[in-house]
Coordinates of N, CA and C in Angstrom, one line a residue:
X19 N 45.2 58.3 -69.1 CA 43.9 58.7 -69.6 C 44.1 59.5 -70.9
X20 N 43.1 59.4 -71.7 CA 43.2 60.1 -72.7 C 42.3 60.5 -73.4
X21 N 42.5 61.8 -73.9 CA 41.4 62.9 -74.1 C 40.2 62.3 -75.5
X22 N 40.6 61.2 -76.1 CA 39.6 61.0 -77.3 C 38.4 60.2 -76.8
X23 N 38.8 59.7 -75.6 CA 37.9 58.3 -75.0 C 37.4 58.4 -73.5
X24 N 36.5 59.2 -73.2 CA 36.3 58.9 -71.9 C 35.5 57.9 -71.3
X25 N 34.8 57.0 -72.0 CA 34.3 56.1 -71.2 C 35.1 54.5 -70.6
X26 N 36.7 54.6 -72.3 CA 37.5 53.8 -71.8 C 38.3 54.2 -70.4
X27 N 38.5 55.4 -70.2 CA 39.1 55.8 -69.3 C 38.3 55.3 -67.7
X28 N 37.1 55.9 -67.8 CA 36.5 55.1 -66.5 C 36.5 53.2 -66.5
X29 N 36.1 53.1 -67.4 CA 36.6 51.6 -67.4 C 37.8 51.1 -66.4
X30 N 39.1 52.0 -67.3 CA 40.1 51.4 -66.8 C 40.8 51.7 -65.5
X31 N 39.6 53.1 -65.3 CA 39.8 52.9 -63.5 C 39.1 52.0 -62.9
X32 N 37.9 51.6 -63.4 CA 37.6 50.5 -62.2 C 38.1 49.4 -62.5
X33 N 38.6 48.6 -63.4 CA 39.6 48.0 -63.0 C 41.2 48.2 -62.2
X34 N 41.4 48.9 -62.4 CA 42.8 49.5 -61.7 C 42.5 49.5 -60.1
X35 N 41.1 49.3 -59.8 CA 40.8 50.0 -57.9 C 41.2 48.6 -57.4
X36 N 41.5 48.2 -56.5 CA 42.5 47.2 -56.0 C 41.4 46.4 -55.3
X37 N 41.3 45.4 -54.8 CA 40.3 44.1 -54.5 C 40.7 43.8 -53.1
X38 N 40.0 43.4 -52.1 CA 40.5 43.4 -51.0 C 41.3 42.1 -50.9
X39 N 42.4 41.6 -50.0 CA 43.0 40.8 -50.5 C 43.0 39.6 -49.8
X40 N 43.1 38.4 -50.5 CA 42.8 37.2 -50.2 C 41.1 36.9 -50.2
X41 N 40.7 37.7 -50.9 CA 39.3 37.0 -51.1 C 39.0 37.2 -52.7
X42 N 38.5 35.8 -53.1 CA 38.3 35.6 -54.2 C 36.9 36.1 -54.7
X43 N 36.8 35.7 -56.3 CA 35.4 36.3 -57.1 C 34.3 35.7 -56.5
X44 N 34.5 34.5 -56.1 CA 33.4 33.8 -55.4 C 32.8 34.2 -54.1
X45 N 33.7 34.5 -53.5 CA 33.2 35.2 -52.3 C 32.9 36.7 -52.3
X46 N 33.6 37.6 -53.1 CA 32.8 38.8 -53.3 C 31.6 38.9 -53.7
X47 N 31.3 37.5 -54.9 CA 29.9 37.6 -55.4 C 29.1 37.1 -54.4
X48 N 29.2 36.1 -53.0 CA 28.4 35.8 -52.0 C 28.1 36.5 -51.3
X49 N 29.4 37.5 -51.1 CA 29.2 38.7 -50.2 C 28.3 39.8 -50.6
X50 N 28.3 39.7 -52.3 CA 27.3 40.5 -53.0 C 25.8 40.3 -52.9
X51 N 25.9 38.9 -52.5 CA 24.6 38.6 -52.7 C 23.8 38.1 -51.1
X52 N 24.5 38.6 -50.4 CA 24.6 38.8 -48.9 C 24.3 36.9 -48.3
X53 N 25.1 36.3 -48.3 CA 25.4 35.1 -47.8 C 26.9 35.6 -47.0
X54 N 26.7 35.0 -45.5 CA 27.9 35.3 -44.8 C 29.1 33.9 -44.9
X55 N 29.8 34.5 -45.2 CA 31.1 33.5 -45.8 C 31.4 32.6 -44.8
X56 N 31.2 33.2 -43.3 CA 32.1 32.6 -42.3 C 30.9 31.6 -41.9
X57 N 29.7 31.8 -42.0 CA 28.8 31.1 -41.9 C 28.4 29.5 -42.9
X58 N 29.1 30.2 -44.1 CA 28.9 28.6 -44.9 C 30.1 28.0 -44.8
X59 N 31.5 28.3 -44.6 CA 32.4 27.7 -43.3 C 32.2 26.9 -42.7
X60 N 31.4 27.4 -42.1 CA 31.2 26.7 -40.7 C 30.5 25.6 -41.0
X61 N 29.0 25.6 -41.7 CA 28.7 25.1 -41.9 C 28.8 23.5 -42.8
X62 N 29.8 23.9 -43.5 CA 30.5 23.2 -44.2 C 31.9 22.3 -43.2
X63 N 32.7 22.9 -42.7 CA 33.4 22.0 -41.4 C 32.3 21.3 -40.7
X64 N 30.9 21.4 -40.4 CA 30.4 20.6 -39.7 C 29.9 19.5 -39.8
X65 N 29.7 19.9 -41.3 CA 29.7 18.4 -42.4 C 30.5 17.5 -42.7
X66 N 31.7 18.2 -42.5 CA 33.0 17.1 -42.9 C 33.0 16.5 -41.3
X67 N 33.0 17.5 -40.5 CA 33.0 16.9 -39.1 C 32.1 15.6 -38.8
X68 N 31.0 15.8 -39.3 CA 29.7 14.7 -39.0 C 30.2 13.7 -39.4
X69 N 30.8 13.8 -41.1 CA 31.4 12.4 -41.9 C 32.3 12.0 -41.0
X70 N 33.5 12.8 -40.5 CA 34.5 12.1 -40.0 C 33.8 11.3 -38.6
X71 N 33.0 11.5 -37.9 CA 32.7 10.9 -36.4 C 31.9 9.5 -37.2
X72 N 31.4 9.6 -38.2 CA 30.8 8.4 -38.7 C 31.6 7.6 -39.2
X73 N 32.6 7.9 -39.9 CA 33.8 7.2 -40.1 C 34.0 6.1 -39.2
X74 N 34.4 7.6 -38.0 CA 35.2 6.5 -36.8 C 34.3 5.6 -35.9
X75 N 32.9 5.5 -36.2 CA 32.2 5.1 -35.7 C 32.1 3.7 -36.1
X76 N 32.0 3.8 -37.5 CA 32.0 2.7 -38.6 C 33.3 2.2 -38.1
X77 N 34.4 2.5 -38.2 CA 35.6 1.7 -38.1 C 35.6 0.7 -36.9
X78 N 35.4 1.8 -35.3 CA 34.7 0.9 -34.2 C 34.7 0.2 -34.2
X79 N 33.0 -0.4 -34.9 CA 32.1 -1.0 -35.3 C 32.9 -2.3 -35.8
X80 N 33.7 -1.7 -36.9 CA 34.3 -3.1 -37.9 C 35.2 -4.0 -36.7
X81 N 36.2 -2.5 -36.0 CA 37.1 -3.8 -35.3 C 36.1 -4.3 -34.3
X82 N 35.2 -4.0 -33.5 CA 34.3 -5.0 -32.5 C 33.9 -6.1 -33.4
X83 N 33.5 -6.5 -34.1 CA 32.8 -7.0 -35.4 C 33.7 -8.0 -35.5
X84 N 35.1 -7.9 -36.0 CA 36.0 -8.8 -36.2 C 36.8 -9.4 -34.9
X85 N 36.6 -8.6 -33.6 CA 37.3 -9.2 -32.8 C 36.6 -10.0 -32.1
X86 N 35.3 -9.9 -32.4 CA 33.7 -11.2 -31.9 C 34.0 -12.3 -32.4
X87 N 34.3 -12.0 -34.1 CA 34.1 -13.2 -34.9 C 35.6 -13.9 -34.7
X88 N 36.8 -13.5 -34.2 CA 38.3 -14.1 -34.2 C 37.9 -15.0 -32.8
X89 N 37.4 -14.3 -31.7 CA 37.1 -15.0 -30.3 C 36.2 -16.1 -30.5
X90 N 34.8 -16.0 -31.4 CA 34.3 -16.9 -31.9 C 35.1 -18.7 -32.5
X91 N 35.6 -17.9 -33.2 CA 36.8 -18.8 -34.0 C 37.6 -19.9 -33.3
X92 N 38.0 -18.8 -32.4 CA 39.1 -19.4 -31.1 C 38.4 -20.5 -30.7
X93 N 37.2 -20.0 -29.8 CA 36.6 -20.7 -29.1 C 36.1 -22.5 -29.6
X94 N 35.8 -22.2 -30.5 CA 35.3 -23.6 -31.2 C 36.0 -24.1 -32.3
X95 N 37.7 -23.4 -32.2 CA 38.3 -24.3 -33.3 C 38.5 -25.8 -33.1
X96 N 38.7 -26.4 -32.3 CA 39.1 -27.5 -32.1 C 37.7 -28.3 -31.9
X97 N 36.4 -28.2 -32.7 CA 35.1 -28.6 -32.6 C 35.5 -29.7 -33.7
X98 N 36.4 -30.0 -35.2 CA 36.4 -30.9 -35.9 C 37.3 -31.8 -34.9
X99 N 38.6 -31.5 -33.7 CA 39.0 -32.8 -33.2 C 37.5 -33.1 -32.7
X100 N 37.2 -33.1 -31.8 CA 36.4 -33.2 -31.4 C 35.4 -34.2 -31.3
X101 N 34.6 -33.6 -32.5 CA 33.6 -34.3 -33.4 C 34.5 -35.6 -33.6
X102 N 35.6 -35.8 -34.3 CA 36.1 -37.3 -34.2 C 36.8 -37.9 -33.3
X103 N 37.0 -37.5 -32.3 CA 37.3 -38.0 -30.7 C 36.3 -38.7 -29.8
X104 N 35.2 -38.2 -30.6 CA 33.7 -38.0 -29.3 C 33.5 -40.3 -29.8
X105 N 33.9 -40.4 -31.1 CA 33.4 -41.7 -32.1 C 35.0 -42.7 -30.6
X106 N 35.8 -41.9 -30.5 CA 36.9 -43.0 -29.8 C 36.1 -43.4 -28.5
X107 N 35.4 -42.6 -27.8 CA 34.9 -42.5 -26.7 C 33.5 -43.3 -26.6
X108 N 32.6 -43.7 -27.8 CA 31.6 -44.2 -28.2 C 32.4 -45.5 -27.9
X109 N 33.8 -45.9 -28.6 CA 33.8 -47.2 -28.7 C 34.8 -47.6 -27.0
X110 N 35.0 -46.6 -26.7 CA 35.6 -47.2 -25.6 C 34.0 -47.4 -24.4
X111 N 32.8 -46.9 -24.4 CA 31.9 -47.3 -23.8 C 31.2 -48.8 -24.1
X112 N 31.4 -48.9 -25.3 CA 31.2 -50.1 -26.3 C 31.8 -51.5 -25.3
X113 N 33.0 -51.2 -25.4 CA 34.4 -52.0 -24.7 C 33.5 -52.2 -23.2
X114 N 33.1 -51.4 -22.5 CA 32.9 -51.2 -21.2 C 32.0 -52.0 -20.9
X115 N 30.6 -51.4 -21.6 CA 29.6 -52.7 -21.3 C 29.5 -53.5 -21.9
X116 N 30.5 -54.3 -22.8 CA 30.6 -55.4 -23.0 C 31.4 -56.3 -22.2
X117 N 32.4 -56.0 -21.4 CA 33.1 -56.4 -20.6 C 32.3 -56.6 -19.3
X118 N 31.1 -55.8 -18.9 CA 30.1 -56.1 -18.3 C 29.4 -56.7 -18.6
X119 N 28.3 -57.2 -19.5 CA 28.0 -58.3 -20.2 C 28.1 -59.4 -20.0
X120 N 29.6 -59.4 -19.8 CA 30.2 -60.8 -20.2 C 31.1 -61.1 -18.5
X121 N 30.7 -60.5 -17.6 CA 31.3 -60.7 -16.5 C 32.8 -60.8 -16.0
X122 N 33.4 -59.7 -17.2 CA 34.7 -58.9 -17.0 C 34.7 -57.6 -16.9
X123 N 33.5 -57.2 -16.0 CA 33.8 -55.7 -15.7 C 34.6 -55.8 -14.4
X124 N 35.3 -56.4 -13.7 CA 36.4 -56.4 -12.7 C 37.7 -56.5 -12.8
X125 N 38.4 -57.0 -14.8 CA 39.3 -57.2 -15.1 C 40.2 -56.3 -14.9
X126 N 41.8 -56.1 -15.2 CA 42.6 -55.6 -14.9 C 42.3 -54.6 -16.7
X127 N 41.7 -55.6 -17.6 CA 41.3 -54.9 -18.5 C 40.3 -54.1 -18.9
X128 N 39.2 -54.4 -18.0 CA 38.2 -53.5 -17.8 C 38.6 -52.0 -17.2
X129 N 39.7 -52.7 -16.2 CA 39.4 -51.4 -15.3 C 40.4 -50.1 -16.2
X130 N 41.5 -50.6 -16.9 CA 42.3 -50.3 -17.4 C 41.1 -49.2 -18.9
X131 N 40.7 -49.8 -19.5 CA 39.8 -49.3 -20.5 C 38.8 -48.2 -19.7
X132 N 38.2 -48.4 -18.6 CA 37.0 -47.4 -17.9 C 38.0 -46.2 -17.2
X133 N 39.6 -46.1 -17.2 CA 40.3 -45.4 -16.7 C 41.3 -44.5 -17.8
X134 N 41.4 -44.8 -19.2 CA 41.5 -44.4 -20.6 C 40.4 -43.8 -20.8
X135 N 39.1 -44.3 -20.3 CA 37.9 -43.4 -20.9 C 37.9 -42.3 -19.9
X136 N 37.6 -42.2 -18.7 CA 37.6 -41.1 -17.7 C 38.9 -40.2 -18.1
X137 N 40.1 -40.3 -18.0 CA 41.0 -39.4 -18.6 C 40.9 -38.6 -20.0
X138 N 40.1 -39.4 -21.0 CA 40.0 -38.6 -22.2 C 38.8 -38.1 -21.7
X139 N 37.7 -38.3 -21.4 CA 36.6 -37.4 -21.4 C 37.5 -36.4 -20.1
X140 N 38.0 -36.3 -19.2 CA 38.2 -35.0 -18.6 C 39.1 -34.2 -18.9
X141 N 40.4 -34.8 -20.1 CA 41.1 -33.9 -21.0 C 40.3 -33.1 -21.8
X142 N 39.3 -33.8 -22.6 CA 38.2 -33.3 -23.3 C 37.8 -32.0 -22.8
X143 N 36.6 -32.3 -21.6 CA 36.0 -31.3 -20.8 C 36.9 -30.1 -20.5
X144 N 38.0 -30.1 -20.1 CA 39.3 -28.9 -20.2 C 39.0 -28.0 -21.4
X145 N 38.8 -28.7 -22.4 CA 38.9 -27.7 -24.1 C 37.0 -27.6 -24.1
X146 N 36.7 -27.7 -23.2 CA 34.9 -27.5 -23.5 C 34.1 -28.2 -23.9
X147 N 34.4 -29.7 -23.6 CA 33.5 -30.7 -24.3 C 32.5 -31.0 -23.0
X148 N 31.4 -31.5 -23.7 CA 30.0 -31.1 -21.9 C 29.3 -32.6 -22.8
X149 N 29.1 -33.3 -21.9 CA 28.0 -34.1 -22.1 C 26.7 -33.9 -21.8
X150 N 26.1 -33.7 -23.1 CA 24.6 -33.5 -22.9 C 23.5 -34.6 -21.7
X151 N 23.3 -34.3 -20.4 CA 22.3 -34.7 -19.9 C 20.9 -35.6 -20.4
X152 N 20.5 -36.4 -20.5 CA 19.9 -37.3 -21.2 C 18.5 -37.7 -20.4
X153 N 19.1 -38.7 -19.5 CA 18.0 -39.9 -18.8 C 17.3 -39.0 -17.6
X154 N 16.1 -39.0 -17.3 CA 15.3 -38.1 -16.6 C 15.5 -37.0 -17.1
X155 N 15.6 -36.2 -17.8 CA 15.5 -35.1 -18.5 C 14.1 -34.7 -19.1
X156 N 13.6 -33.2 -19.3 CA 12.5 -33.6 -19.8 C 13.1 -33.4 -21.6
X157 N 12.4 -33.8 -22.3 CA 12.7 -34.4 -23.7 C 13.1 -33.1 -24.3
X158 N 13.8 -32.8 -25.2 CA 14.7 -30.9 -25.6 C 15.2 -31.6 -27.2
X159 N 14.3 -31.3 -28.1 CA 14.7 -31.8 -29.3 C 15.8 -30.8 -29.8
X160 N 16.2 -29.9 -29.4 CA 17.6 -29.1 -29.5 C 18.8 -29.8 -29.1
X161 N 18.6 -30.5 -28.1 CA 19.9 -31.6 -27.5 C 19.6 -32.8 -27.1
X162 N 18.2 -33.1 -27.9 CA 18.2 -35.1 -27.5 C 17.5 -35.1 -29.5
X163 N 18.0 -36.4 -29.1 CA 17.2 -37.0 -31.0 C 16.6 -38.4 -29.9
X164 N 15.2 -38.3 -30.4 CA 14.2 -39.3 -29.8 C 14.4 -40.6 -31.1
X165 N 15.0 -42.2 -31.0 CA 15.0 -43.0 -31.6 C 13.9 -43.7 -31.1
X166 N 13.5 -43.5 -30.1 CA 12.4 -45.1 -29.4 C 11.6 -43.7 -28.3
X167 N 10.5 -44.3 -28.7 CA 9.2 -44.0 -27.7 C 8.9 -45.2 -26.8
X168 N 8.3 -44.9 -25.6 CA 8.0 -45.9 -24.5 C 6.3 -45.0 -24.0
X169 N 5.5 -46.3 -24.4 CA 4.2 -45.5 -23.9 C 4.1 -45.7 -22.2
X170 N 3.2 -44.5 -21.9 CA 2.8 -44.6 -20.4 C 1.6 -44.1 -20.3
X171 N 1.3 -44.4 -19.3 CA -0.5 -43.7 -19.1 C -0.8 -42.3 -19.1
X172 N -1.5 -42.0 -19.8 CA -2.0 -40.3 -20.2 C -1.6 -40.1 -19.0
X173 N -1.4 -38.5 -18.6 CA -1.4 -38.3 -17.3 C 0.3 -38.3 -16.5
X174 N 1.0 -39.6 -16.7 CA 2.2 -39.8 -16.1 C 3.1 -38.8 -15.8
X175 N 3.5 -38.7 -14.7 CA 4.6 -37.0 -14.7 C 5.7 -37.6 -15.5
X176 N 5.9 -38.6 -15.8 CA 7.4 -39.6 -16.6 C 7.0 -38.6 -18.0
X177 N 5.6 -38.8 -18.5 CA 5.5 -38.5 -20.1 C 6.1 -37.0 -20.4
X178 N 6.5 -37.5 -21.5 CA 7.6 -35.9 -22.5 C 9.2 -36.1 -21.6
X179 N 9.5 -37.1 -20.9 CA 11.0 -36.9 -20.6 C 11.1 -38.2 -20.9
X180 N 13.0 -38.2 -20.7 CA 13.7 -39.2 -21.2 C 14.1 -40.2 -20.7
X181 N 13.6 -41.9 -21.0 CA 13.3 -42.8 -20.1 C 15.1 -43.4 -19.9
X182 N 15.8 -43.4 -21.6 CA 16.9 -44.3 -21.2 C 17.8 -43.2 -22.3
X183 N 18.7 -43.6 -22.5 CA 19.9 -42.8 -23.2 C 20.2 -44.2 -23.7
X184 N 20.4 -43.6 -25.1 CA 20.9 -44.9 -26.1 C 22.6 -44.7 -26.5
X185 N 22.2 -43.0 -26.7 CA 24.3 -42.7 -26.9 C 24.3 -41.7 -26.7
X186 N 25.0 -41.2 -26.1 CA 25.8 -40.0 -25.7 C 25.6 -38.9 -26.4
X187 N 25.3 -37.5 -26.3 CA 25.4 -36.5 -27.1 C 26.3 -35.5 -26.2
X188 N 26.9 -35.1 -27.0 CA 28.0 -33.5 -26.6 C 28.2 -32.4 -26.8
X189 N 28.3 -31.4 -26.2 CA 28.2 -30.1 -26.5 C 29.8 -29.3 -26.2
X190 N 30.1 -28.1 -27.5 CA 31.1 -27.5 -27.2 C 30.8 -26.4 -27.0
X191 N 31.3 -26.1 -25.7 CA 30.6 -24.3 -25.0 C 29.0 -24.4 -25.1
X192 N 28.6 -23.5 -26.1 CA 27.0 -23.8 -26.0 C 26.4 -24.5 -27.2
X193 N 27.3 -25.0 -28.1 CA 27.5 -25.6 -29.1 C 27.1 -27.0 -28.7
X194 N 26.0 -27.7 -30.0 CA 25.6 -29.0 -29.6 C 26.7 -30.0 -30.7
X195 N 27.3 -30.4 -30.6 CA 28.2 -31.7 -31.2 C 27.4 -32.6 -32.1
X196 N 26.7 -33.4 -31.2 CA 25.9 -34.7 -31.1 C 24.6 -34.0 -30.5
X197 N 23.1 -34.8 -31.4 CA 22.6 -34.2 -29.8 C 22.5 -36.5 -29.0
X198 N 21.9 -36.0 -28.0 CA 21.9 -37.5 -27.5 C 20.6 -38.2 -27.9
X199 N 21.1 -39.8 -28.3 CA 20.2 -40.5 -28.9 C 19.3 -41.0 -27.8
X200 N 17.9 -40.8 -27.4 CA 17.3 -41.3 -26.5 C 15.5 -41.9 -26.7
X201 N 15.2 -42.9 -25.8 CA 14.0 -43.4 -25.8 C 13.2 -41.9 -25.1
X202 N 11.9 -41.8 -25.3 CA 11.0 -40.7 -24.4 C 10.0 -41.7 -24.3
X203 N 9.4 -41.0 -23.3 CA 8.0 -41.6 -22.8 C 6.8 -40.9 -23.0
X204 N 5.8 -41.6 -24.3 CA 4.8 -41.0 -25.2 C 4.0 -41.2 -24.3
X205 N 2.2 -40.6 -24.4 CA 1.0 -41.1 -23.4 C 0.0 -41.8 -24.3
X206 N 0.2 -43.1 -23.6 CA -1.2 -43.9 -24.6 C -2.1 -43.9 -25.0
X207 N -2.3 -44.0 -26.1 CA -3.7 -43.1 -26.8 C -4.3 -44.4 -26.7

């Protein structure tokens, strides 16, 4: 201290008075300004806390999300064999009732062809192939395609279902393939 300057001298004691320690200007000035430190803390962990549970919420979310769409995948990969399998199976029906037709549905080659077809369609049905239900059905534009109408008398319990099946339609799991080609029974106007 020294005698020419006293107001340097206070000065430079209150700098010299020592600061409590480990807390910074920032927080002296909140403390100054009466905000409780341990309260915006807290407050502040609870935020990052909120983020992080949404995080893991979101992540969850993604793996359920991706492990729907992989099982998805699974399930109906083999829908392109399929789809060109279902055309071997058209023509082995082909074979069938033409050999009926023609009064070789008793042949050793008949029987041989109607017994290639029954083994592929129940290999088939193993991996999920379903034959869409057709004839007496009531008509389901989701799993029949109407080619031919057949009128009946207003009234008929027959009208709006399916009189004959023209070809096959197939379904993978709940997946429609084909739908089936069939006649319905309209009401005569």
């Amino acid at each position: 201290m020294s005698d020419q300057d006293p107001q340097r001298d206070s000065l430079e004691m209150e700098q010299s008075v020592p600061t409590q320690e480990g807390v910074s200007p920032a927080e002296e000035e909140s403390e100054q300004e009466g905000e409780d430190p341990l309260a915006h803390l807290q407050a502040e962990l609870e935020t990052e806390r909120d983020a992080h549970l949404r995080s893991l919420a979101e992540l969850r979310n993604y793996r359920e999300r991706i492990a729907r769409e992989q099982a998805e995948q699974r399930k109906y990969a083999i829908q392109g064999v399929l789809e060109a399998l279902i055309l071997t199976l058209d023509h082995l029906e082909m074979a069938l009732r033409a050999a009926q037709e023609h009064g070789e549905g008793e042949t050793a080659l008949a029987e041989g062809v109607w017994m290639t077809y029954r083994q592929m369609l129940d290999t088939l049905s193993g991996f999920g192939l379903q034959v869409i239900p057709a004839e007496g059905e009531i008509f389901d534009p989701s799993r029949h395609e109407a080619l031919e109408s057949e009128e009946v008398v207003a009234g008929d319990p027959v009208q709006g279902t399916v009189t004959a099946e023209l070809r096959k339609g197939y379904m993978l799991h709940d997946r429609v393939l084909r739908p089936a080609q069939v006649r319905v029974a309209v009401a005569r106007e």
